[in-house]
Tab-separated table of C-alpha atoms in Angstrom:
chain	number	residue	atom	x	y	z
A	165	MET	CA	-10.071	-7.027	1.495
A	166	ASN	CA	-6.355	-7.891	1.801
A	167	TYR	CA	-5.632	-6.387	-1.625
A	168	PHE	CA	-7.634	-3.240	-0.797
A	169	LYS	CA	-5.774	-2.818	2.491
A	170	THR	CA	-2.434	-3.375	0.751
A	171	ALA	CA	-3.313	-0.809	-1.929
A	172	LEU	CA	-4.227	1.742	0.740
A	173	LEU	CA	-0.986	1.138	2.615
A	174	LEU	CA	1.087	1.408	-0.551
A	175	ALA	CA	-0.731	4.638	-1.458
A	176	GLY	CA	0.030	5.961	2.032
A	177	LEU	CA	3.693	5.086	1.638
A	178	THR	CA	3.831	6.873	-1.717
A	179	ALA	CA	2.036	9.919	-0.277
A	180	LEU	CA	4.524	10.076	2.588
A	181	PHE	CA	7.369	9.941	0.111
A	182	MET	CA	5.904	12.741	-2.005
A	183	ALA	CA	5.108	14.887	1.028
A	184	LEU	CA	8.654	14.564	2.291
A	185	GLY	CA	10.000	15.600	-1.097
A	186	TYR	CA	7.694	18.631	-1.115
A	187	LEU	CA	8.685	19.758	2.374
A	188	ILE	CA	12.359	19.489	1.513
A	189	GLY	CA	12.311	21.096	-1.929
A	190	GLY	CA	8.835	22.379	-2.667
A	191	ALA	CA	7.007	21.305	-5.825
A	192	SER	CA	10.287	20.745	-7.665
A	193	GLY	CA	11.545	18.627	-4.766
A	194	ALA	CA	8.451	16.458	-4.955
A	195	MET	CA	8.944	15.950	-8.698
A	196	ILE	CA	12.628	15.126	-8.287
A	197	ALA	CA	11.757	12.649	-5.543
A	198	LEU	CA	9.183	11.023	-7.804
A	199	VAL	CA	11.668	10.704	-10.683
A	200	VAL	CA	14.327	9.241	-8.390
A	201	ALA	CA	11.845	6.732	-6.962
A	202	ALA	CA	10.699	5.739	-10.437
A	203	GLY	CA	14.314	5.137	-11.480
A	204	MET	CA	15.009	3.070	-8.383
A	205	ASN	CA	11.871	1.002	-8.875
A	206	LEU	CA	12.721	0.412	-12.538
A	207	PHE	CA	16.189	-0.814	-11.592
A	208	THR	CA	14.911	-3.094	-8.833
A	209	TYR	CA	12.128	-4.404	-11.115
A	210	TRP	CA	14.719	-5.890	-13.453
A	211	ASN	CA	17.494	-6.728	-11.006
A	212	SER	CA	16.014	-7.400	-7.552
A	213	ASP	CA	16.059	-11.195	-7.863
A	214	ARG	CA	19.712	-11.350	-8.911
A	215	MET	CA	20.680	-8.860	-6.220
A	216	VAL	CA	19.063	-10.669	-3.300
A	217	LEU	CA	20.142	-14.154	-4.433
A	218	SER	CA	23.703	-12.871	-4.730
A	219	MET	CA	23.525	-11.383	-1.201
A	220	TYR	CA	22.902	-14.867	0.184
A	221	GLY	CA	25.332	-16.734	-2.034
A	222	ALA	CA	22.440	-18.831	-3.342
A	223	HIS	CA	23.279	-21.339	-6.077
A	224	GLU	CA	20.770	-22.757	-8.524
A	225	VAL	CA	19.919	-26.456	-8.389
A	226	ASP	CA	18.093	-28.649	-10.884
A	227	ALA	CA	16.582	-32.107	-11.256
A	228	ARG	CA	20.060	-33.625	-11.522
A	229	THR	CA	21.694	-31.965	-8.497
A	230	ALA	CA	18.629	-31.793	-6.207
A	231	PRO	CA	15.989	-34.162	-7.589
A	232	GLU	CA	13.754	-34.423	-4.514
A	233	LEU	CA	13.683	-30.703	-3.798
A	234	VAL	CA	13.141	-29.665	-7.402
A	235	GLY	CA	10.539	-32.381	-7.872
A	236	LEU	CA	8.613	-31.122	-4.836
A	237	VAL	CA	8.665	-27.540	-6.165
A	238	ALA	CA	7.500	-28.754	-9.588
A	239	GLU	CA	4.585	-30.717	-8.094
A	240	LEU	CA	3.389	-27.777	-6.017
A	241	ALA	CA	3.874	-25.263	-8.839
A	242	GLY	CA	1.718	-27.459	-11.049
A	243	ARG	CA	-0.963	-27.630	-8.388
A	244	ALA	CA	-0.824	-23.837	-8.015
A	245	GLY	CA	-1.109	-23.299	-11.764
A	246	LEU	CA	2.265	-21.554	-11.917
A	247	PRO	CA	5.214	-21.849	-14.294
A	248	MET	CA	8.103	-23.786	-12.798
A	249	PRO	CA	10.240	-21.281	-10.839
A	250	ARG	CA	13.991	-21.529	-10.604
A	251	VAL	CA	15.142	-23.243	-7.413
A	252	PHE	CA	18.065	-22.029	-5.320
A	253	LEU	CA	19.841	-23.382	-2.274
A	254	MET	CA	21.499	-21.197	0.383
A	255	ASP	CA	24.262	-22.600	2.564
A	256	GLU	CA	22.688	-21.459	5.852
A	257	ALA	CA	22.113	-23.641	8.900
A	258	GLN	CA	19.018	-21.664	9.923
A	259	PRO	CA	15.864	-23.194	8.390
A	260	ASN	CA	14.218	-20.515	6.255
A	261	ALA	CA	13.076	-19.690	2.729
A	262	PHE	CA	11.971	-16.849	0.467
A	263	ALA	CA	10.663	-16.196	-3.031
A	264	THR	CA	11.783	-13.471	-5.402
A	265	GLY	CA	11.250	-12.305	-8.982
A	266	ARG	CA	9.273	-9.633	-10.801
A	267	ASN	CA	6.468	-11.954	-11.985
A	268	PRO	CA	5.480	-15.655	-12.035
A	269	GLU	CA	7.326	-16.146	-15.321
A	270	ASN	CA	10.576	-14.856	-13.802
A	271	ALA	CA	10.403	-16.185	-10.263
A	272	ALA	CA	12.713	-18.086	-7.971
A	273	VAL	CA	12.284	-20.014	-4.733
A	274	ALA	CA	15.296	-20.114	-2.414
A	275	VAL	CA	15.617	-22.404	0.606
A	276	THR	CA	18.399	-22.916	3.118
A	277	THR	CA	20.234	-26.191	3.625
A	278	GLY	CA	18.946	-26.039	7.194
A	279	ILE	CA	15.318	-26.194	6.147
A	280	VAL	CA	15.671	-29.286	3.962
A	281	GLN	CA	17.642	-31.022	6.703
A	282	GLN	CA	15.316	-30.215	9.597
A	283	LEU	CA	11.788	-30.363	8.163
A	284	SER	CA	9.794	-33.351	7.033
A	285	ARG	CA	8.722	-33.534	3.412
A	286	GLU	CA	5.206	-32.467	4.380
A	287	GLU	CA	6.454	-29.457	6.344
A	288	LEU	CA	8.791	-28.483	3.510
A	289	ALA	CA	5.841	-28.746	1.120
A	290	GLY	CA	3.925	-26.296	3.310
A	291	VAL	CA	6.814	-23.822	3.228
A	292	ILE	CA	7.324	-24.069	-0.526
A	293	ALA	CA	3.584	-23.715	-1.125
A	294	HIS	CA	3.673	-20.523	0.983
A	295	GLU	CA	6.463	-19.123	-1.204
A	296	LEU	CA	4.594	-20.101	-4.375
A	297	ALA	CA	1.570	-18.250	-2.979
A	298	HIS	CA	3.711	-15.104	-2.734
A	299	ILE	CA	4.632	-15.567	-6.399
A	300	LYS	CA	1.025	-16.170	-7.439
A	301	ASN	CA	-0.103	-13.069	-5.521
A	302	HIS	CA	2.710	-10.968	-7.068
A	303	ASP	CA	3.942	-10.189	-3.549
A	304	THR	CA	7.590	-10.503	-4.565
A	305	LEU	CA	7.310	-7.405	-6.759
A	306	LEU	CA	5.127	-5.559	-4.232
A	307	MET	CA	7.583	-6.074	-1.387
A	308	THR	CA	10.463	-4.953	-3.598
A	309	ILE	CA	8.608	-1.734	-4.427
A	310	THR	CA	7.717	-1.015	-0.797
A	311	ALA	CA	11.284	-1.657	0.330
A	312	THR	CA	12.592	0.666	-2.381
A	313	ILE	CA	10.182	3.498	-1.503
A	314	ALA	CA	10.897	3.071	2.212
A	315	GLY	CA	14.613	3.267	1.480
A	316	ALA	CA	14.096	6.393	-0.626
A	317	ILE	CA	12.140	8.011	2.221
A	318	SER	CA	15.016	7.394	4.604
A	319	MET	CA	17.427	8.858	2.067
A	320	LEU	CA	15.276	11.974	1.581
A	321	ALA	CA	14.950	12.391	5.331
A	322	GLN	CA	18.731	12.515	5.573
A	323	PHE	CA	18.795	15.194	2.850
A	324	GLY	CA	16.154	17.159	4.752
A	325	MET	CA	18.345	17.200	7.844
A	326	PHE	CA	21.221	18.735	5.899
A	327	PHE	CA	19.288	21.217	3.765
A	328	GLY	CA	16.566	22.246	6.209
A	329	GLY	CA	13.757	22.436	3.673
A	330	HIS	CA	13.112	24.755	0.740
A	331	ARG	CA	13.697	28.456	1.151
A	332	ASN	CA	10.292	29.834	2.076
A	333	ASN	CA	8.071	30.072	5.089
A	334	SER	CA	6.436	26.734	4.414
A	335	GLY	CA	9.694	24.810	4.780
A	336	PRO	CA	10.130	22.590	7.815
A	337	GLY	CA	13.111	24.503	9.203
A	338	ILE	CA	15.757	22.972	11.472
A	339	LEU	CA	13.374	21.506	14.054
A	340	GLY	CA	11.000	20.332	11.360
A	341	SER	CA	13.853	18.704	9.481
A	342	ILE	CA	14.963	16.844	12.599
A	343	ALA	CA	11.398	15.642	13.138
A	344	LEU	CA	11.190	14.555	9.490
A	345	MET	CA	14.467	12.687	9.715
A	346	ILE	CA	13.111	10.671	12.634
A	347	LEU	CA	9.399	10.357	11.908
A	348	ALA	CA	9.366	9.852	8.120
A	349	PRO	CA	11.561	6.712	8.115
A	350	LEU	CA	9.649	5.423	11.156
A	351	GLY	CA	6.341	5.952	9.372
A	352	ALA	CA	7.678	4.282	6.242
A	353	MET	CA	8.883	1.324	8.277
A	354	LEU	CA	5.513	0.937	9.979
A	355	VAL	CA	3.685	1.007	6.645
A	356	GLN	CA	6.151	-1.468	5.158
A	357	MET	CA	5.629	-3.787	8.113
A	358	ALA	CA	1.850	-3.512	7.782
A	359	ILE	CA	2.043	-4.456	4.101
A	360	SER	CA	4.405	-7.335	4.875
A	361	ARG	CA	2.131	-8.700	7.601
A	362	THR	CA	-0.944	-8.475	5.376
A	363	ARG	CA	0.778	-10.368	2.584
A	364	GLU	CA	2.137	-13.043	4.964
A	365	TYR	CA	-1.359	-13.925	6.167
A	366	ALA	CA	-2.587	-14.090	2.567
A	367	ALA	CA	0.336	-16.318	1.541
A	368	ASP	CA	-0.238	-18.616	4.538
A	369	ASN	CA	-3.878	-19.066	3.518
A	370	LEU	CA	-3.254	-19.664	-0.173
A	371	GLY	CA	-0.145	-21.748	0.470
A	372	ALA	CA	-2.052	-24.019	2.836
A	373	ARG	CA	-4.700	-24.526	0.160
A	374	ILE	CA	-2.042	-25.311	-2.462
A	375	ALA	CA	-0.422	-27.937	-0.230
A	376	GLY	CA	-3.834	-29.251	0.821
A	377	GLN	CA	-2.962	-29.477	4.533
A	378	PRO	CA	-2.778	-26.217	6.548
A	379	MET	CA	-1.161	-27.958	9.522
A	380	TRP	CA	1.900	-28.904	7.471
A	381	LEU	CA	2.722	-25.202	7.226
A	382	ALA	CA	1.745	-24.597	10.868
A	383	SER	CA	4.152	-27.286	12.033
A	384	ALA	CA	6.911	-25.858	9.829
A	385	LEU	CA	6.378	-22.345	11.178
A	386	MET	CA	6.771	-23.573	14.758
A	387	LYS	CA	10.058	-25.307	13.956
A	388	ILE	CA	11.470	-22.390	11.957
A	389	GLU	CA	10.473	-19.864	14.626
A	390	ASN	CA	12.239	-21.869	17.339
A	391	ALA	CA	15.376	-22.310	15.239
A	392	ALA	CA	15.527	-18.666	14.141
A	393	HIS	CA	16.177	-17.593	17.748
A	394	GLN	CA	18.960	-20.135	18.191
A	395	VAL	CA	20.720	-20.375	14.815
A	396	PRO	CA	21.969	-17.116	13.251
A	397	ASN	CA	21.441	-16.375	9.577
A	398	TRP	CA	24.633	-14.480	8.782
A	399	GLY	CA	23.450	-13.358	5.366
A	400	ALA	CA	20.353	-11.749	6.887
A	401	GLU	CA	22.365	-10.172	9.705
A	402	ARG	CA	24.514	-8.468	7.054
A	403	ASN	CA	21.444	-7.437	5.020
A	404	PRO	CA	18.626	-6.739	7.522
A	405	ALA	CA	16.583	-4.816	4.923
A	406	THR	CA	15.804	-8.167	3.278
A	407	ALA	CA	14.425	-9.777	6.455
A	408	HIS	CA	10.808	-9.211	5.377
A	409	MET	CA	11.300	-11.564	2.420
A	410	PHE	CA	11.732	-14.704	4.533
A	411	ILE	CA	8.869	-16.872	5.731
A	412	ILE	CA	10.009	-16.211	9.340
A	413	ASN	CA	12.058	-13.194	10.443
A	414	PRO	CA	15.643	-14.500	10.143
A	415	LEU	CA	17.256	-11.889	12.412
A	416	SER	CA	18.510	-12.915	15.820
A	417	GLY	CA	16.653	-10.138	17.653
A	418	HIS	CA	19.725	-8.652	19.316
A	419	GLY	CA	19.951	-5.509	17.208
A	420	VAL	CA	17.992	-2.305	16.652
A	421	ASP	CA	16.569	-3.747	13.441
A	422	ASN	CA	14.349	-6.049	15.480
A	423	LEU	CA	12.626	-3.443	17.643
A	424	PHE	CA	9.727	-3.727	15.207
A	425	ALA	CA	8.639	-7.060	13.744
A	426	THR	CA	8.486	-7.465	9.979
A	427	HIS	CA	6.206	-10.506	10.290
A	428	PRO	CA	2.955	-11.292	12.092
A	429	SER	CA	3.377	-13.256	15.303
A	430	THR	CA	3.887	-16.934	14.590
A	431	GLU	CA	1.236	-17.797	17.177
A	432	ASN	CA	-1.369	-15.758	15.298
A	433	ARG	CA	-0.363	-17.294	11.980
A	434	ILE	CA	-0.679	-20.798	13.400
A	435	ALA	CA	-4.074	-19.950	14.916
A	436	ALA	CA	-5.277	-18.767	11.509
A	437	LEU	CA	-4.005	-21.988	9.918
A	438	GLN	CA	-5.740	-24.076	12.588
A	439	GLN	CA	-8.986	-22.285	11.805
A	440	LEU	CA	-8.488	-22.894	8.078
A	441	ALA	CA	-7.745	-26.567	8.752
A	442	ALA	CA	-11.022	-26.884	10.644
A	443	GLU	CA	-12.888	-25.196	7.784
A	444	LEU	CA	-11.306	-27.565	5.264
A	445	GLY	CA	-12.041	-30.588	7.421
A	446	GLY	CA	-8.442	-31.263	8.416
A	447	GLY	CA	-8.257	-29.864	11.906
A	448	SER	CA	-5.328	-31.953	13.193
A	449	ALA	CA	-3.257	-29.989	15.706
A	450	SER	CA	0.075	-30.971	14.202
A	451	ALA	CA	1.490	-32.040	10.886
A	452	PRO	CA	2.622	-35.647	10.411
A	453	ALA	CA	6.308	-36.174	11.092
A	454	GLY	CA	6.933	-37.676	7.673
A	455	GLN	CA	10.239	-38.896	6.280
A	456	ARG	CA	13.199	-36.603	6.875
A	457	TYR	CA	15.910	-36.079	4.300
A	458	PRO	CA	19.072	-37.962	5.237
A	459	SER	CA	21.709	-35.869	7.028
A	460	GLY	CA	24.497	-34.686	4.758
A	461	SER	CA	22.416	-35.174	1.608
A	462	PRO	CA	19.291	-33.061	2.132
A	463	TRP	CA	18.406	-32.928	-1.542
A	464	GLY	CA	18.948	-36.549	-2.456
A	465	ARG	CA	16.190	-39.014	-3.289
A	466	THR	CA	14.382	-40.504	-0.298
A	467	SER	CA	11.429	-42.749	0.344
A	468	ALA	CA	9.336	-39.808	1.579
A	469	PRO	CA	5.670	-40.252	0.754
A	470	ARG	CA	4.214	-38.111	-2.006
A	471	GLY	CA	1.695	-35.539	-0.901
A	472	PRO	CA	-1.899	-35.226	-2.132
A	473	TRP	CA	-0.869	-32.553	-4.674
A	474	GLY	CA	0.763	-35.112	-7.009
């Protein structure tokens, strides 16, 4: 059902894009819009991972430089039946994480220094499993496509304001162009948010099953949500269009970009995880505290217990 709903939403986003192109330039405008969108999607298909990792100054780590972190990703990737993704670390105090890449064979998981310092091993396992679920579900490519189409709609809406539609009676005219400039990007944003929320619930469910303990992820979500309102993520503040990629909205909430949420409410996500935990026979209300990574060396080896995925 989640995939069907996502497909419908993506089709609606594409239809909105094509309709806007038609109203601005007629049939030829719709075709030009389609060609432009195809070119943008092709570019982002091959380059989106490098672009977003560069935005956040993420640097790649390996088994030598971050043995515990990379080992945890490898264990969970094996349990999920995925190729080993590349692992990146972002120098951000806010605990958060995202996955990127066009397919499971070319994927990356990026985490902040804040998340490995503040979460227990079990909670971090829940977060990483969530990101691996996005990779397994091909959400990383889907969200890149939706963001690209939404951006193209906003761009076309700006063109419509200047050109006032194609030169016949069916054009939107000045008032119609103003309405398009406002309503088309808003509609695209709402559809993008709906897709993002649908995929977050799906990744929570699959990620919890990969880790084997839904409440590990639930506990992590509570901690990240609390920290996100107190600790700014400067990379996300500079690039708000990427906020939907993170496991929790990284934006501070002080700007216009946060009038509409890109993620489901954390309370609802935790409730869904609690229900899943009860179904799986692990209905504990909170994740075990576990062994924290030592301060100042969040990716060093520790005596943290291995999870049940090993």
